[in-house]
Short mmCIF file of C-alpha atoms and ligand atoms in Angstrom, two decimals:
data_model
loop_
_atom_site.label_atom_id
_atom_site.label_comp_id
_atom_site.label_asym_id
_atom_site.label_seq_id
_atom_site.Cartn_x
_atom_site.Cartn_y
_atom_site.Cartn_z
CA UNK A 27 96.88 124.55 130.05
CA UNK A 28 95.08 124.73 126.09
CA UNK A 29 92.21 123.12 126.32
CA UNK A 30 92.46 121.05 122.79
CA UNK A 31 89.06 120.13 122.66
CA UNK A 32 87.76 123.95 123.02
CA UNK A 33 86.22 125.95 120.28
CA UNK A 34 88.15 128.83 120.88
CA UNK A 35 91.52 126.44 120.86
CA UNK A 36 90.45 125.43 116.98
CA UNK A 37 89.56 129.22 115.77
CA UNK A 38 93.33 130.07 117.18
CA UNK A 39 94.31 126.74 115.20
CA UNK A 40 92.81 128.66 112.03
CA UNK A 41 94.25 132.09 112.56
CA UNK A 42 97.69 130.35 112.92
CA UNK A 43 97.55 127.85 109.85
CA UNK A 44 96.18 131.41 108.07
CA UNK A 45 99.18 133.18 109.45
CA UNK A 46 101.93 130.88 109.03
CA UNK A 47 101.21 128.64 107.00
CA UNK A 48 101.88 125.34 108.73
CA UNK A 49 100.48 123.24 111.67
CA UNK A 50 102.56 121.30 114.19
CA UNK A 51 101.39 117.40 113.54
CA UNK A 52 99.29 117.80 116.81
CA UNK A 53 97.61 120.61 115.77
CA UNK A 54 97.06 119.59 112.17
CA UNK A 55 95.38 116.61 113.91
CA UNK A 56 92.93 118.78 116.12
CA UNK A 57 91.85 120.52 113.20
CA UNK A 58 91.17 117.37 110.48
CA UNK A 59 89.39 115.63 113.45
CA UNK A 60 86.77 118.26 114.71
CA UNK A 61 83.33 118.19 113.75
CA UNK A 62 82.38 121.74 114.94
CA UNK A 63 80.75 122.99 112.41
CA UNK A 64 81.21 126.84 113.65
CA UNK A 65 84.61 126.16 113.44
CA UNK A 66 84.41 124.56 109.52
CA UNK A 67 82.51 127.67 109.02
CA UNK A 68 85.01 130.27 110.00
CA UNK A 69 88.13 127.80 108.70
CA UNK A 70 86.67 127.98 105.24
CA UNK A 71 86.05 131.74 105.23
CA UNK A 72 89.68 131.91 105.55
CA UNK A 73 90.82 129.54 103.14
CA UNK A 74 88.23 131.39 100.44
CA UNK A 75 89.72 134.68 101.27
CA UNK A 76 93.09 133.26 100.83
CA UNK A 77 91.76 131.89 97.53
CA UNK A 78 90.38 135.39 96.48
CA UNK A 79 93.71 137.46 97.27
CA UNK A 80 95.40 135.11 94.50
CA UNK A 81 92.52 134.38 91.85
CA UNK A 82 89.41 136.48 92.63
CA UNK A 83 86.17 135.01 92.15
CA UNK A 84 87.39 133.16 89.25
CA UNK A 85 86.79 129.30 89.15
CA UNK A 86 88.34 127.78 86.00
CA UNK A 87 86.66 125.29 83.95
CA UNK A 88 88.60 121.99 82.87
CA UNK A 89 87.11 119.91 80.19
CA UNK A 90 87.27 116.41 80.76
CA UNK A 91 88.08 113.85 78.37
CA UNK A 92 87.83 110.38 79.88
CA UNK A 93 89.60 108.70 76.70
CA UNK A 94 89.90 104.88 77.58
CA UNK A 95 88.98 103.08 80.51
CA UNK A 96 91.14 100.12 79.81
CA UNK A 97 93.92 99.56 82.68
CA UNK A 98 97.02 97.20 82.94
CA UNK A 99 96.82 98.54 86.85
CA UNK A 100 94.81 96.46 89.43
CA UNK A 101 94.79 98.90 92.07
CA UNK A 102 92.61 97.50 94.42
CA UNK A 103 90.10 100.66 94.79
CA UNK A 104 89.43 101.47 91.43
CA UNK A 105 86.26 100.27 89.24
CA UNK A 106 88.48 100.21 85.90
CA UNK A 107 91.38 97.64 87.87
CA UNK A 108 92.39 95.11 85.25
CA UNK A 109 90.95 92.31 86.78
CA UNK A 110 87.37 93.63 86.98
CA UNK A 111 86.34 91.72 84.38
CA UNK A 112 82.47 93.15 84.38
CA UNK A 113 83.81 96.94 83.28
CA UNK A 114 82.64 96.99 79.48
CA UNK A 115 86.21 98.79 77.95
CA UNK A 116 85.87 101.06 75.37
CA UNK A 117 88.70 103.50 74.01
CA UNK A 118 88.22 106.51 71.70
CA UNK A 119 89.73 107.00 68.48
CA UNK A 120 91.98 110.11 67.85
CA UNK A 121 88.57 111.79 65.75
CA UNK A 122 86.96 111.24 68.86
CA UNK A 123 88.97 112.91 71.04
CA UNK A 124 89.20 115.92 68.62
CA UNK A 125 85.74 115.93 68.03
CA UNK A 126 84.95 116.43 71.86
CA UNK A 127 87.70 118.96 71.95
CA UNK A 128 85.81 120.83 69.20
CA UNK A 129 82.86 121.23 70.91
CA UNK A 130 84.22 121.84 74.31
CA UNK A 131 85.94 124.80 72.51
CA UNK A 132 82.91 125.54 71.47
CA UNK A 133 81.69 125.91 74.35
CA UNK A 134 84.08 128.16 76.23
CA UNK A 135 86.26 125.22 77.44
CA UNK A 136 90.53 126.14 77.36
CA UNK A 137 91.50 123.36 78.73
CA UNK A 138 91.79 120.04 78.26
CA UNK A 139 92.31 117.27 80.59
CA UNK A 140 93.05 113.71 78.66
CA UNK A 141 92.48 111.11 81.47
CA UNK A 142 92.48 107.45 81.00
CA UNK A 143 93.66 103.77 82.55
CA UNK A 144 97.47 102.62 81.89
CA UNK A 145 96.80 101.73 78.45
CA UNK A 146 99.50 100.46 76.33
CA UNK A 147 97.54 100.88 73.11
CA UNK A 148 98.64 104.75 73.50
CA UNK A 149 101.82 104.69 73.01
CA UNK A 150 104.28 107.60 73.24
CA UNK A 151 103.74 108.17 69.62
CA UNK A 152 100.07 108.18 70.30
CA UNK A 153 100.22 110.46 72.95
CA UNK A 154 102.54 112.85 71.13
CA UNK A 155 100.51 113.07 68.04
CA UNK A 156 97.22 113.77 69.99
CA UNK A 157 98.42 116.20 72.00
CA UNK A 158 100.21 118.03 69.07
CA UNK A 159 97.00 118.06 66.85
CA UNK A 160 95.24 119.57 69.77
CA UNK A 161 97.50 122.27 70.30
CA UNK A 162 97.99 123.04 66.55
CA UNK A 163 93.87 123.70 66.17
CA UNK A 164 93.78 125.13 69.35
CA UNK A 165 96.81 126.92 70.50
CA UNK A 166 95.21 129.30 73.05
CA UNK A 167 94.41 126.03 75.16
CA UNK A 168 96.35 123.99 77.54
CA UNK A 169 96.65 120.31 77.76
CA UNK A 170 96.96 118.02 80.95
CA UNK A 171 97.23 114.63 80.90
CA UNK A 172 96.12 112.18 83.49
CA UNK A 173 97.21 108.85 81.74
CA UNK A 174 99.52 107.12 85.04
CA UNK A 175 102.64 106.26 85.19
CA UNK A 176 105.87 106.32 82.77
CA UNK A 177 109.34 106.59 82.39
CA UNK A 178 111.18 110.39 82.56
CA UNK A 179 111.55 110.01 78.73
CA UNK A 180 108.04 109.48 77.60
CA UNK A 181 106.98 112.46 79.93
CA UNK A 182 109.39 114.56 78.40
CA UNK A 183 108.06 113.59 74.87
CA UNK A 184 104.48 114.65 76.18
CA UNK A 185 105.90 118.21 77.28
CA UNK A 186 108.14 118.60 74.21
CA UNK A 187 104.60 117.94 71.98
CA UNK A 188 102.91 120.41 74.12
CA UNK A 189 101.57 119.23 77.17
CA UNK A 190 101.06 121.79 79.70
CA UNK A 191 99.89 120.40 82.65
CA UNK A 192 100.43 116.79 84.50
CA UNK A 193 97.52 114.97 86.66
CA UNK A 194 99.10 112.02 89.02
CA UNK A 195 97.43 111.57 92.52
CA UNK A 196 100.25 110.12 94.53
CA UNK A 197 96.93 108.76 96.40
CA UNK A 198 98.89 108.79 100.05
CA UNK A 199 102.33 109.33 101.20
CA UNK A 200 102.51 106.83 103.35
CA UNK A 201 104.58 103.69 101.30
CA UNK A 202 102.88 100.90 103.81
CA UNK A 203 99.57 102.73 103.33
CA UNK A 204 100.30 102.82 99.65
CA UNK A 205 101.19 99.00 99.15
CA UNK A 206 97.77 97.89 101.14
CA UNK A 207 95.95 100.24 98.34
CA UNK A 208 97.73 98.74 95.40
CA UNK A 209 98.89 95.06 94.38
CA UNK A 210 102.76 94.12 94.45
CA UNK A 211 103.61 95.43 90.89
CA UNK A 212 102.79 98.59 91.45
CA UNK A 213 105.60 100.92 93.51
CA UNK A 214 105.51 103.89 95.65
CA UNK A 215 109.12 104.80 95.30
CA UNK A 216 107.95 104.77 91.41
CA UNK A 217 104.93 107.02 91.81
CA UNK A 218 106.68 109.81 94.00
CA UNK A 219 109.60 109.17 91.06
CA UNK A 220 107.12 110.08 88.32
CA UNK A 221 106.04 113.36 90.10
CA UNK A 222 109.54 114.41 90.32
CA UNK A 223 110.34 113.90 86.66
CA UNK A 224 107.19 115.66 85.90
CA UNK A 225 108.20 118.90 87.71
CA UNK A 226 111.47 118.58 86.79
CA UNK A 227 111.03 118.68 83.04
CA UNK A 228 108.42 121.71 83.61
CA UNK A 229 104.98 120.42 84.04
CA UNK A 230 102.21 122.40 86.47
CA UNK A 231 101.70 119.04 88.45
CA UNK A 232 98.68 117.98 90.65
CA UNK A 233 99.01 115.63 92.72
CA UNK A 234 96.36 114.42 95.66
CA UNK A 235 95.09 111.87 97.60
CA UNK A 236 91.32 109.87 98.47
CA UNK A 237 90.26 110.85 101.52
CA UNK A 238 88.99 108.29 103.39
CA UNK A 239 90.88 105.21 101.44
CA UNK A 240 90.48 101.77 103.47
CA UNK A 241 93.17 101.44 106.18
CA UNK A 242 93.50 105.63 106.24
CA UNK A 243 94.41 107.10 109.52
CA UNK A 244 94.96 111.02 110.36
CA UNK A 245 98.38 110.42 110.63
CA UNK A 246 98.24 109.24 106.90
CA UNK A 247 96.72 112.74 106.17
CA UNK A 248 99.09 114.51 108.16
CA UNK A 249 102.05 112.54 105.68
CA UNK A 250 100.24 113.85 102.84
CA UNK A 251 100.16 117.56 104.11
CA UNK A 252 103.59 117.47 105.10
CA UNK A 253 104.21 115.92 101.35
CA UNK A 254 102.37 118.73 99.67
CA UNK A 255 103.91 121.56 101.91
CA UNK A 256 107.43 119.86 100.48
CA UNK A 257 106.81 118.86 97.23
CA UNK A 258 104.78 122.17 96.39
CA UNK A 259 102.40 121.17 93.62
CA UNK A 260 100.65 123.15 91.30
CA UNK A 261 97.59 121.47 91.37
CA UNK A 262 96.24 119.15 94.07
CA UNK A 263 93.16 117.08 93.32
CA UNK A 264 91.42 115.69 96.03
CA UNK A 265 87.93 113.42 97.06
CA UNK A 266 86.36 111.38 99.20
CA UNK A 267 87.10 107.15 98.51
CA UNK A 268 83.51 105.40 96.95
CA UNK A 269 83.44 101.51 96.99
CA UNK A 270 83.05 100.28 93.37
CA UNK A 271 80.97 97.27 94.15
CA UNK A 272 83.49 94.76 91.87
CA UNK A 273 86.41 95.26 94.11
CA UNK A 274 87.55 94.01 97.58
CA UNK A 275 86.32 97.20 98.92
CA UNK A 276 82.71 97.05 98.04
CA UNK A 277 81.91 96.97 101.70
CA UNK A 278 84.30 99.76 102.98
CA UNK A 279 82.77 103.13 104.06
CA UNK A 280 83.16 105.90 101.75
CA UNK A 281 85.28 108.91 102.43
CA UNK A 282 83.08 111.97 104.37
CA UNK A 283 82.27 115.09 102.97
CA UNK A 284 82.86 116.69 105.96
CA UNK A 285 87.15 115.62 106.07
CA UNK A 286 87.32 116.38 102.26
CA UNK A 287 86.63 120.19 102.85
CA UNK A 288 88.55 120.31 105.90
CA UNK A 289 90.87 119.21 103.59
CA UNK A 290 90.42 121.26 100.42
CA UNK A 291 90.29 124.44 103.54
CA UNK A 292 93.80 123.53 104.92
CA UNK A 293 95.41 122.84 101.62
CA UNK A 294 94.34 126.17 100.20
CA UNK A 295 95.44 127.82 103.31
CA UNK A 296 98.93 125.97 103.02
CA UNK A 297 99.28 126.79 99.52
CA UNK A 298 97.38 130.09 99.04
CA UNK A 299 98.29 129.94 94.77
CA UNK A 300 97.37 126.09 94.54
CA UNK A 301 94.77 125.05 91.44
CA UNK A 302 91.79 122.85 93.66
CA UNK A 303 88.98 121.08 92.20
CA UNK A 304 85.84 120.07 93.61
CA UNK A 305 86.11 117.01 92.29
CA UNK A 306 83.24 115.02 90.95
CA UNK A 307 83.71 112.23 93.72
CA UNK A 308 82.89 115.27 95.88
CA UNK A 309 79.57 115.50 94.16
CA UNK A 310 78.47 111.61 94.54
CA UNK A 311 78.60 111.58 97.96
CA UNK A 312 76.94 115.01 98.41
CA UNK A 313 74.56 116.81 96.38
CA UNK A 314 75.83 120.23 96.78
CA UNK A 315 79.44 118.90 97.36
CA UNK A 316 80.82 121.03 94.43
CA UNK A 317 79.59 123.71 95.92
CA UNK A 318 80.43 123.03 99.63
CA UNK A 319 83.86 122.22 97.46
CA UNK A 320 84.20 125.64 96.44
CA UNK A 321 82.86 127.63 99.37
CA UNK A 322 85.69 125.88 101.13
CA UNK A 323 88.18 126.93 99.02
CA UNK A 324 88.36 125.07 95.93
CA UNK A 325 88.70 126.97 92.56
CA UNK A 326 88.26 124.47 89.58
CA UNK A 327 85.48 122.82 88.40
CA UNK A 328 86.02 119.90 85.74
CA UNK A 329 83.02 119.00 83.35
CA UNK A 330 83.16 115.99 81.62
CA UNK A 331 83.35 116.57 77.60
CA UNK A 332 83.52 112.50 77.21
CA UNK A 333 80.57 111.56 74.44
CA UNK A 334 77.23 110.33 76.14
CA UNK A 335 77.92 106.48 74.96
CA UNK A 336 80.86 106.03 77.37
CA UNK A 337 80.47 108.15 79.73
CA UNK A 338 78.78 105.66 82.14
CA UNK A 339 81.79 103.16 81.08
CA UNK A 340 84.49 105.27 82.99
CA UNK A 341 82.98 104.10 86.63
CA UNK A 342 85.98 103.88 88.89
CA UNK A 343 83.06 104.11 92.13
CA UNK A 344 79.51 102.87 92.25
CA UNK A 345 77.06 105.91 91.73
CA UNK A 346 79.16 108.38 89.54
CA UNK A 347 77.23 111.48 88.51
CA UNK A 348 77.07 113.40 85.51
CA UNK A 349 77.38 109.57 83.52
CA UNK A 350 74.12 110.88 81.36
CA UNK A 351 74.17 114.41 80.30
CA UNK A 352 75.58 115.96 77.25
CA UNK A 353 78.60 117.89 77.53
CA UNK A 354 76.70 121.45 76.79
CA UNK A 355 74.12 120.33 79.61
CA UNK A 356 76.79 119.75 81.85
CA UNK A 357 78.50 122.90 81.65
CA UNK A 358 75.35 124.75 81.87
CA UNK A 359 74.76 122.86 84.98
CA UNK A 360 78.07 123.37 86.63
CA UNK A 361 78.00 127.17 85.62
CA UNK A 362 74.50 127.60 87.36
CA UNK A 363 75.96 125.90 90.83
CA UNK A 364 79.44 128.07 90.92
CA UNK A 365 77.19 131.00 90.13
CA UNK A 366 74.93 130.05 93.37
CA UNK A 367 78.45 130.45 95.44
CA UNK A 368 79.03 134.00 94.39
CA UNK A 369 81.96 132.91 92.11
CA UNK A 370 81.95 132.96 88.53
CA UNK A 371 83.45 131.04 85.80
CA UNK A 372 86.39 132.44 84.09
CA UNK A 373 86.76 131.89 80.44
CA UNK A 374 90.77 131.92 81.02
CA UNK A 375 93.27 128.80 81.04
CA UNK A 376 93.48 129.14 84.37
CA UNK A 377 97.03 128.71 84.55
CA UNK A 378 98.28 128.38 88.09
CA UNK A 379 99.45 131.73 89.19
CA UNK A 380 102.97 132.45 91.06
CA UNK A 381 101.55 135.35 93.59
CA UNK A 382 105.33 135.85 95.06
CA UNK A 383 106.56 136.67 91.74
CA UNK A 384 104.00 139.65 90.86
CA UNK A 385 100.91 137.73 90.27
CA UNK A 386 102.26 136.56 86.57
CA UNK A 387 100.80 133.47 84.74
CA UNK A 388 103.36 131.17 84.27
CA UNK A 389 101.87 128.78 81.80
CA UNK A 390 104.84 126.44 81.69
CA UNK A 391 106.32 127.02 84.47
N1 SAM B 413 95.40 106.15 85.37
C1 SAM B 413 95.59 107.50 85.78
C2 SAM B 413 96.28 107.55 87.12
O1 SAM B 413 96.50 106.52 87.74
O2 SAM B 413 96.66 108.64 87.53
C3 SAM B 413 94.32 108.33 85.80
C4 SAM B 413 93.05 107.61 86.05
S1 SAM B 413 92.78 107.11 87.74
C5 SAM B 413 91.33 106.16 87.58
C6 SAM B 413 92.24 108.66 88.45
C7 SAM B 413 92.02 108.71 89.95
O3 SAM B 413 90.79 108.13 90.28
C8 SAM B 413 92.99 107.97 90.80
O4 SAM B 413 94.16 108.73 90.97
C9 SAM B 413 92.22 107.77 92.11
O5 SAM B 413 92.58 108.71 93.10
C10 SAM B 413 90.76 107.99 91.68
N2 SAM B 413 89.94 106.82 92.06
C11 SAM B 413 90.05 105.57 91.62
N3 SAM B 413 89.16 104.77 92.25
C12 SAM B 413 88.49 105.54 93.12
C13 SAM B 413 87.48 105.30 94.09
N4 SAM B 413 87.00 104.08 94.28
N5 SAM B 413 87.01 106.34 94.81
C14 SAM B 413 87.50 107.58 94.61
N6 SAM B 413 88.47 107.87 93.73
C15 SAM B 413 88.97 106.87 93.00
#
């Protein structure tokens, strides 16, 4: 009989999920659950050779542009909900948003990632006509937006103006999980909806979940694996849950390192050409998590390009990093720590790459 709580039972775990690319539920649980740390070791040696058979050493750089922080969502995690009436709101004005693209360009950055609340002061004609001015100065860039929820139509407006790339967490794929996370209004049938439309019409799409969201159990996780394995993303972004002290999970416990690069290990391992961020939630809760992020298997980095007087605005947890530095600061910063892994970062797009199909960038899919 396997001895399931063995060492040597978990390294065959690895080897398998390496080989075939899938788990049974059981053994997907075994390996999300153990705390060996020999075992972490060798699972994310795997997942970063994996990584380095599709992209190399490269880790791609994505610009962040936290644009507005007002919400008409009161999801019950999040520090910008619209009933937290202490978050000061601020949005920024089209100039803004071009003037932070400017320098980011500047800087290397090519790519942009446009991420705000559910605000209904950007309308579709907003969108549209920020997106096309960013892509007629700079057409060697690609744009992903990270702006929630709409209908099929608006998204396809987005991708006719230019749009590249699609950021929507589908935060768990559980529906009873999802309706403790989020009030009434808001629909899971919707969400998973939205992330359809988006890959139909020709997005790259990243989805992803919080590890470690109040009420989470491993069979949650499993859900989402199972969801990713099926749904096939281009993009999964992924961190650990952070009580914002103005919601109704200011007491909770925060999401573990430690399951978040399990995590980021497996998922590269399921989906050896996926685009994975070590996400800056990743970095509050540990001071080398970026790095631990991409020494597990994670291959994007995002800097935030957002001007100095909002960035400590956009707090959707208590204890954000980065809320002070200037944007040239930061990516000297983050350069510096995916130097210290051995990787280095790529001055590309980073477009997600289809390996099956001869390795060829497929920018829109
Ligand atoms: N409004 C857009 C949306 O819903 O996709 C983008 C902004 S939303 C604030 C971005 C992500 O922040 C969410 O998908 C969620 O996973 C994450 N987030 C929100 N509150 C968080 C918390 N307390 N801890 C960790 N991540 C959180």
């Amino acid at each position: 009989m396997t001895d399931t709580g063995s060492h040597s039972y978990h390294m065959e775990l690895a080897d398998k999920l390496e080989r075939d690319r899938d788990l049974s539920d059981d053994e997907f649980a075994a390996v999300l659950i153990s705390d060996d740390p020999q075992f972490s070791d060798y699972l994310s040696a795997k997942a970063r050779s994996a990584r380095e058979k599709v992209y190399g050493k490269d880790v791609y750089l994505r610009g962040l542009i936290e644009f507005t922080n007002y919400c008409r969502n009161n999801c019950n995690y999040c520090g910008i909900r619209s009933g937290n009436k202490n978050a000061e709101r601020y949005r920024l004005s089209m100039e803004d948003i071009i003037s932070c693209c400017d320098m980011g360009y500047g800087l290397g950055f090519r790519t942009f990632v446009l991420q705000g609340g559910e605000d209904p002061y950007y309308t579709d004609e907003r969108i549209v006509s920020i997106v096309g001015k960013i892509k007629e100065r700079y057409p060697d860039t690609a744009v992903t937006l990270s702006i929630g929820e709409r209908e099929r139509e608006s998204y396809q407006k987005f991708y006719d103006a230019g749009a590249d790339r699609y950021l929507l967490r589908h935060e768990t794929a559980d529906k009873d999980h999802y309706e403790t996370l989020h009030p009434a209004n808001m629909s899971f049938d919707h969400r998973m909806r939205c992330l359809q439309d988006l890959h139909e019409i020709g997005f790259q799409v990243g989805c992803g979940m919080m590890v470690g969201s109040p009420g989470q159990k491993t069979e949650h996780l499993i859900k989402d694996l199972r969801f990713l394995q099926e749904f096939r993303p281009e993009m999964v972004g992924i961190g650990p849950f952070i009580p914002h002290r103005d919601t109704i999970y200011a007491d909770r416990q925060p999401g573990t390192a430690g399951m978040t690069l399990r995590l980021l290990s497996v998922i590269r391992l399921l989906l050896p050409e996926v685009l994975l961020p070590a996400t800056t939630a990743l970095g509050t809760i540990d001071v080398r998590g970026r790095e631990k992020g991409i020494m597990a298997g994670a291959n994007v980095v995002m800097p935030n390009l957002s001007p100095v007087n909002v960035r400590g605005k956009y707090l959707l947890y208590d204890n954000k990093i980065c809320t002070g530095d200037e944007a040239a600061e930061c990516i000297r910063c983050m350069s510096m720590r995916v130097a210290g892994t051995g990787y280095r970062v790529a001055e590309s797009r980073g477009d997600h790459i289809r390996y099956d199909r001869g390795g060829k960038d497929h920018p829109r899919r």
